[in-house]
mmCIF file of C-alpha atoms in Angstrom:
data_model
loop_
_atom_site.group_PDB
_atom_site.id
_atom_site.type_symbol
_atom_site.label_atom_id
_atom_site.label_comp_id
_atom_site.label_asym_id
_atom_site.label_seq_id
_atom_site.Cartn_x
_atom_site.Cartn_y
_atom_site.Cartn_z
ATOM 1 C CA UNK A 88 83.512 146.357 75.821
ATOM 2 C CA UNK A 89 80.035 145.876 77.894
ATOM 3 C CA UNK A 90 77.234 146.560 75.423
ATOM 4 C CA UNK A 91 73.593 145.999 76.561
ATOM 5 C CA UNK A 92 72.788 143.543 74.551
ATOM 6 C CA UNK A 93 75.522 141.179 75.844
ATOM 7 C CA UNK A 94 74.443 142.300 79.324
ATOM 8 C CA UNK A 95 70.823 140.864 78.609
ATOM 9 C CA UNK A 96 72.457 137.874 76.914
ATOM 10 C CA UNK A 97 73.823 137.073 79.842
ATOM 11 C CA UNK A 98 71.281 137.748 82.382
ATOM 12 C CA UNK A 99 68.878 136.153 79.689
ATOM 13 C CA UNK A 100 71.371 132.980 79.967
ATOM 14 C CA UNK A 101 71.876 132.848 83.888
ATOM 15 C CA UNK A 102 68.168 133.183 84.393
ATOM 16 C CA UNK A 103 67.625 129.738 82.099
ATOM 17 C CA UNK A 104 70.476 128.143 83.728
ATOM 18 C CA UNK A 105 69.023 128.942 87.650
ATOM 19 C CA UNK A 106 65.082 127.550 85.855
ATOM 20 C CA UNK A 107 67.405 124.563 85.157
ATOM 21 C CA UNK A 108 68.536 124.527 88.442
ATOM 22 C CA UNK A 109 65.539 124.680 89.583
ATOM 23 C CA UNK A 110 63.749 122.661 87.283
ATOM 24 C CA UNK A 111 66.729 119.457 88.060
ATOM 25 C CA UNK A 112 66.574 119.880 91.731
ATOM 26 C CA UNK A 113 70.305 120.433 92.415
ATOM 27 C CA UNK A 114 69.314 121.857 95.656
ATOM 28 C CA UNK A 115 68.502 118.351 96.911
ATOM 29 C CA UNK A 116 72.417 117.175 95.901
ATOM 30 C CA UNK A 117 73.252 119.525 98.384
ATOM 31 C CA UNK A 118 71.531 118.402 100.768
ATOM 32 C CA UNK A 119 72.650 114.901 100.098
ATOM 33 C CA UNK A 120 76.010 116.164 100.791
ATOM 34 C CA UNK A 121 75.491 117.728 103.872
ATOM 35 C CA UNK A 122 73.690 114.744 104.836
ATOM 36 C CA UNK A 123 77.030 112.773 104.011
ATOM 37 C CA UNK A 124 79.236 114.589 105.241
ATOM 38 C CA UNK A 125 77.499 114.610 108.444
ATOM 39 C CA UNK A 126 77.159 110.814 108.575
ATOM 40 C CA UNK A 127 80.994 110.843 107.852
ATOM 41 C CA UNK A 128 81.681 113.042 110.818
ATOM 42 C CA UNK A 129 79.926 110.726 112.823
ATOM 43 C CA UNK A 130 81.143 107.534 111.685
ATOM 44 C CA UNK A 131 84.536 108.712 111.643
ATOM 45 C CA UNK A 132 84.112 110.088 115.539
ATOM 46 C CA UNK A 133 82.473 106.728 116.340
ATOM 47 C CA UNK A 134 85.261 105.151 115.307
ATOM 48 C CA UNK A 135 87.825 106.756 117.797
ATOM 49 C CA UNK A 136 86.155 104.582 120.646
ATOM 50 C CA UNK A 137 87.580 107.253 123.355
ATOM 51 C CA UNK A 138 87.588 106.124 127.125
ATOM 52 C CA UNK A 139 83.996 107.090 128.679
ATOM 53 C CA UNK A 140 85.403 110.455 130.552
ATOM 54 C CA UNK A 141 86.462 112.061 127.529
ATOM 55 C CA UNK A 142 83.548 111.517 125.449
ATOM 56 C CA UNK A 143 82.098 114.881 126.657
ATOM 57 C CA UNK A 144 84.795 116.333 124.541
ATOM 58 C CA UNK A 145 84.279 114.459 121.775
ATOM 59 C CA UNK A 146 80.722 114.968 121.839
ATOM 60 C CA UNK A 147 81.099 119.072 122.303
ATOM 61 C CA UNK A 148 83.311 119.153 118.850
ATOM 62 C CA UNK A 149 81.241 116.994 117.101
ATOM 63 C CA UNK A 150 78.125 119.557 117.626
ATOM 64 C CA UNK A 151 80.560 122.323 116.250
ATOM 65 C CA UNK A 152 81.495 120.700 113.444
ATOM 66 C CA UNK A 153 77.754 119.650 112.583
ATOM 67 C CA UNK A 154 76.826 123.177 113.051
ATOM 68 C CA UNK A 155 79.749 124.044 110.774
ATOM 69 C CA UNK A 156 78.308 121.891 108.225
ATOM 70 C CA UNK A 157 75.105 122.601 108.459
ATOM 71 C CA UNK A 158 76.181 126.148 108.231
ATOM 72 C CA UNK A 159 77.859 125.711 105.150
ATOM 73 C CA UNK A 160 77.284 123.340 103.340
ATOM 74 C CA UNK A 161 73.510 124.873 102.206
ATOM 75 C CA UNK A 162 71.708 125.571 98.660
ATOM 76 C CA UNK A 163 71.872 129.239 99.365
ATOM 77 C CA UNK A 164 75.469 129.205 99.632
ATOM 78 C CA UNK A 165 76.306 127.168 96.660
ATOM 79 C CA UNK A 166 73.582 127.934 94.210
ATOM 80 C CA UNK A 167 74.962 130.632 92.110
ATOM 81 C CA UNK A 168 78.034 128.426 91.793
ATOM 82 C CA UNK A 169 75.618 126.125 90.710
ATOM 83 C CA UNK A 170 74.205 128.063 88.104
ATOM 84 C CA UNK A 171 77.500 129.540 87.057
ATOM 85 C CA UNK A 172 78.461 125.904 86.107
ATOM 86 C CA UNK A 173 75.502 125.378 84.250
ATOM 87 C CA UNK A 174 76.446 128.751 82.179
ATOM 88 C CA UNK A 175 80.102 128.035 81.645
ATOM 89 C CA UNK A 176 79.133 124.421 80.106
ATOM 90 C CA UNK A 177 76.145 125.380 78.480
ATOM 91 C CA UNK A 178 74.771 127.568 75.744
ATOM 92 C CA UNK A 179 71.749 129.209 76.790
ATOM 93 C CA UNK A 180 70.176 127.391 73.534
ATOM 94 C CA UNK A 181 71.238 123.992 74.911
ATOM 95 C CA UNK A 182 70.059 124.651 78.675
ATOM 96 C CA UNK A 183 66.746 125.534 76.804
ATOM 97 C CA UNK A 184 66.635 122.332 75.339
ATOM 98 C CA UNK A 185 67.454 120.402 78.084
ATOM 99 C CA UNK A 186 64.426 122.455 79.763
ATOM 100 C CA UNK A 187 62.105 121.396 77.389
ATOM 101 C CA UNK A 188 63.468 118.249 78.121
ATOM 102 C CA UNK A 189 63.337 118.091 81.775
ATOM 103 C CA UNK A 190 59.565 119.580 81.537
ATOM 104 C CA UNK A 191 58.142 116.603 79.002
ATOM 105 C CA UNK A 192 56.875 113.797 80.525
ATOM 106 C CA UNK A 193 60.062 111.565 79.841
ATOM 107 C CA UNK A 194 62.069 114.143 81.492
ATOM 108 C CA UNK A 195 59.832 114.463 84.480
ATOM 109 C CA UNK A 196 60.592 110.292 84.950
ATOM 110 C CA UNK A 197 63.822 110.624 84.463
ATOM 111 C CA UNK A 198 63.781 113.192 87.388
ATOM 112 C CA UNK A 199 61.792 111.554 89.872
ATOM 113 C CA UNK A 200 63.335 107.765 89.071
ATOM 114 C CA UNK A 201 66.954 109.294 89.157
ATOM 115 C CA UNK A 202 67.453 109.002 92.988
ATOM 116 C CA UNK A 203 66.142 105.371 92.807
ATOM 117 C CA UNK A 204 68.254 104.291 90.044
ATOM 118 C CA UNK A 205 71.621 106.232 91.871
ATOM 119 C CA UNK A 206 70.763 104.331 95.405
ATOM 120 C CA UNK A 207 70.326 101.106 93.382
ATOM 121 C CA UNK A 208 73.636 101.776 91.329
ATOM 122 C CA UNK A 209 75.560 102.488 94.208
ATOM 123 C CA UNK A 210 74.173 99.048 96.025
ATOM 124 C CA UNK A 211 75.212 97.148 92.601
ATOM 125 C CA UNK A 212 78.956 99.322 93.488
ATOM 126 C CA UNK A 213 79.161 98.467 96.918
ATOM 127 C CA UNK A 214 78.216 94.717 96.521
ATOM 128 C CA UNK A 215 80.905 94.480 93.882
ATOM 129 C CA UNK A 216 83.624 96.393 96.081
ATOM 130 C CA UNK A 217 82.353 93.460 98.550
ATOM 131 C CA UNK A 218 83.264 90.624 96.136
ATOM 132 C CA UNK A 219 86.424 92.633 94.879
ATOM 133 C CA UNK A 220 88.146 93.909 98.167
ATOM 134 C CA UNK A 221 88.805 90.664 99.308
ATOM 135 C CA UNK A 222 91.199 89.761 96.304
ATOM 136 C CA UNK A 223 92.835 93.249 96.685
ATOM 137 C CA UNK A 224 93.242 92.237 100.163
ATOM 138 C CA UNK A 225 95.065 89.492 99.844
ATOM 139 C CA UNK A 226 96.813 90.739 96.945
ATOM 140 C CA UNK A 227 98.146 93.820 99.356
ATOM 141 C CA UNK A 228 99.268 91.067 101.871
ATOM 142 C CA UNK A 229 101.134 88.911 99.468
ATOM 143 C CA UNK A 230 102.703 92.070 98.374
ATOM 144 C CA UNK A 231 103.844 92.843 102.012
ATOM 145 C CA UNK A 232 105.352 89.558 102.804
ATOM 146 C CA UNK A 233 107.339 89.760 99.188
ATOM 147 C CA UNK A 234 108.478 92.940 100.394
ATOM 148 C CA UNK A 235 109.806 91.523 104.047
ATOM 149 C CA UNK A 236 111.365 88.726 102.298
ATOM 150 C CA UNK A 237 113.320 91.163 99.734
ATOM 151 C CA UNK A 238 114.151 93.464 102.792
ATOM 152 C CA UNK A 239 115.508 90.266 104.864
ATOM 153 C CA UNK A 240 117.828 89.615 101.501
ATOM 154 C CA UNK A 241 119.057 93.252 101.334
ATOM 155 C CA UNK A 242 119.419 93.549 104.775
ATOM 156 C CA UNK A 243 121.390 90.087 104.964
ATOM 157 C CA UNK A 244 123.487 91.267 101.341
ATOM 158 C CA UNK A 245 123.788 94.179 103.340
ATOM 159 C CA UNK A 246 125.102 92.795 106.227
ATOM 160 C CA UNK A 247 127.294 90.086 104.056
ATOM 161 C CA UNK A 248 129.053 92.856 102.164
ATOM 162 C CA UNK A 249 129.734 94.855 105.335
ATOM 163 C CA UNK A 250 131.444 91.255 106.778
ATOM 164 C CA UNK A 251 133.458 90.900 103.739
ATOM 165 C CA UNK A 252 134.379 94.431 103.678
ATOM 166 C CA UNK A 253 135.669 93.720 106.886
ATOM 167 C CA UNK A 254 137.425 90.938 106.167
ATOM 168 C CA UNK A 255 139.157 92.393 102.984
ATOM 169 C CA UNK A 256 140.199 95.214 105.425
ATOM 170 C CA UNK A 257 141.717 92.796 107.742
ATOM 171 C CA UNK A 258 143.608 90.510 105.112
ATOM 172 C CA UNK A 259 144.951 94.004 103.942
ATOM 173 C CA UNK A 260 146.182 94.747 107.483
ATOM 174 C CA UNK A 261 147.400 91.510 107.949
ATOM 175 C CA UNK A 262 149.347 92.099 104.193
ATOM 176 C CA UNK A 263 150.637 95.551 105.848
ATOM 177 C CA UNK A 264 151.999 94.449 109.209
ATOM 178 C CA UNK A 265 153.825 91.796 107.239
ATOM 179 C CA UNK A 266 155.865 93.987 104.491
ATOM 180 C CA UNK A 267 156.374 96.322 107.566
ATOM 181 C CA UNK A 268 157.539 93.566 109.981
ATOM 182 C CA UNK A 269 159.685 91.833 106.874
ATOM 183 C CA UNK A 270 160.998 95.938 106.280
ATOM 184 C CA UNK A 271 162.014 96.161 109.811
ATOM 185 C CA UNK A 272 163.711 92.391 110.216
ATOM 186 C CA UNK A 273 165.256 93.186 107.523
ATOM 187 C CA UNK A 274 166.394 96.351 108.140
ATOM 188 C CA UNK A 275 167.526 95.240 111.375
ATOM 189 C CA UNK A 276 169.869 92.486 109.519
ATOM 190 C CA UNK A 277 170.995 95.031 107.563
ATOM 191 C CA UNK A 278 171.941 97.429 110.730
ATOM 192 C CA UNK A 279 173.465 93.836 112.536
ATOM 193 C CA UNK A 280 175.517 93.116 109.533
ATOM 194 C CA UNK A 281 176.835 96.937 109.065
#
């Protein structure tokens, strides 16, 4: 059952989690993934290197899917999913806290030094994934040619057991046509002699 007061409770507790919202500037982590995303679109279109007559193509399905983006990928869009995350994880006591929080003056640096410290924690990521991806790399390839080598033995095993099958087949052929040439001499002496 609905009563009123858990109707306020809750309107009480979405409207702290959207001054949260507000307050934390979510709305600009959208638009740092529309921003991405577009740059990834691009990149990734870049990339195909098509011949020069067909770029017209390319270049009228890029704008779509830009516009697509940039049609969906917006605060209004995703904010009361925002918000709704905020109150599912949230008490409304704790989102007040965290307001308080936010709104002191080590809150307030925390906000406005957060996009530094990401951009310079992702440069400290990317420079390690620099140092890093060059060991996985030639990890990966050793790891290939160990795998061509063990498919060259299976394929020559392979091969090898299919010869000897073969050969067993033609020894046991050879061990047929005998008993059944011997059987018929012999039966033939047998007729001669009769």
């Amino acid at each position: 059952t609905v009563t009123f007061s858990s109707m306020a409770d809750k309107a009480s507790h979405q409207k702290a989690a959207t001054e949260l919202v507000k307050l934390t500037k979510v709305s600009q982590l959208v638009d740092q993934m529309y921003n991405y995303a577009e740059r990834l679109v691009k990149t990734n279109l870049t990339r195909m290197r098509v011949p020069k007559e067909m770029q017209p193509i390319v270049d009228k399905h890029s704008k779509k899917m830009i516009a697509t983006l940039k049609a969906d990928i917006v605060w209004d869009k995703l904010k009361k999913q925002y918000i709704d995350i905020y109150v599912k994880e949230y008490t409304e006591a704790e989102i007040n806290d965290l307001i308080k929080f936010y709104k002191s003056p080590l809150g307030q640096k925390l906000l406005s030094k957060t996009p530094e410290v990401s951009k310079q924690s992702q440069a400290v990521g990317q420079n390690q994934m620099k140092l890093v991806m060059p060991k996985v790399q030639a990890i990966s390839k050793s790891m290939i040619t160990e795998l061509r080598k063990q498919h060259a033995k299976l394929q020559a095993a392979k091969a090898k057991k299919s010869k000897d099958s073969k050969t067993d087949k033609d020894e046991k052929d050879k061990v047929v046509k005998k008993e059944v040439k011997d059987k018929t001499a012999k039966k033939e002496k047998d007729e001669q002699k009769a």
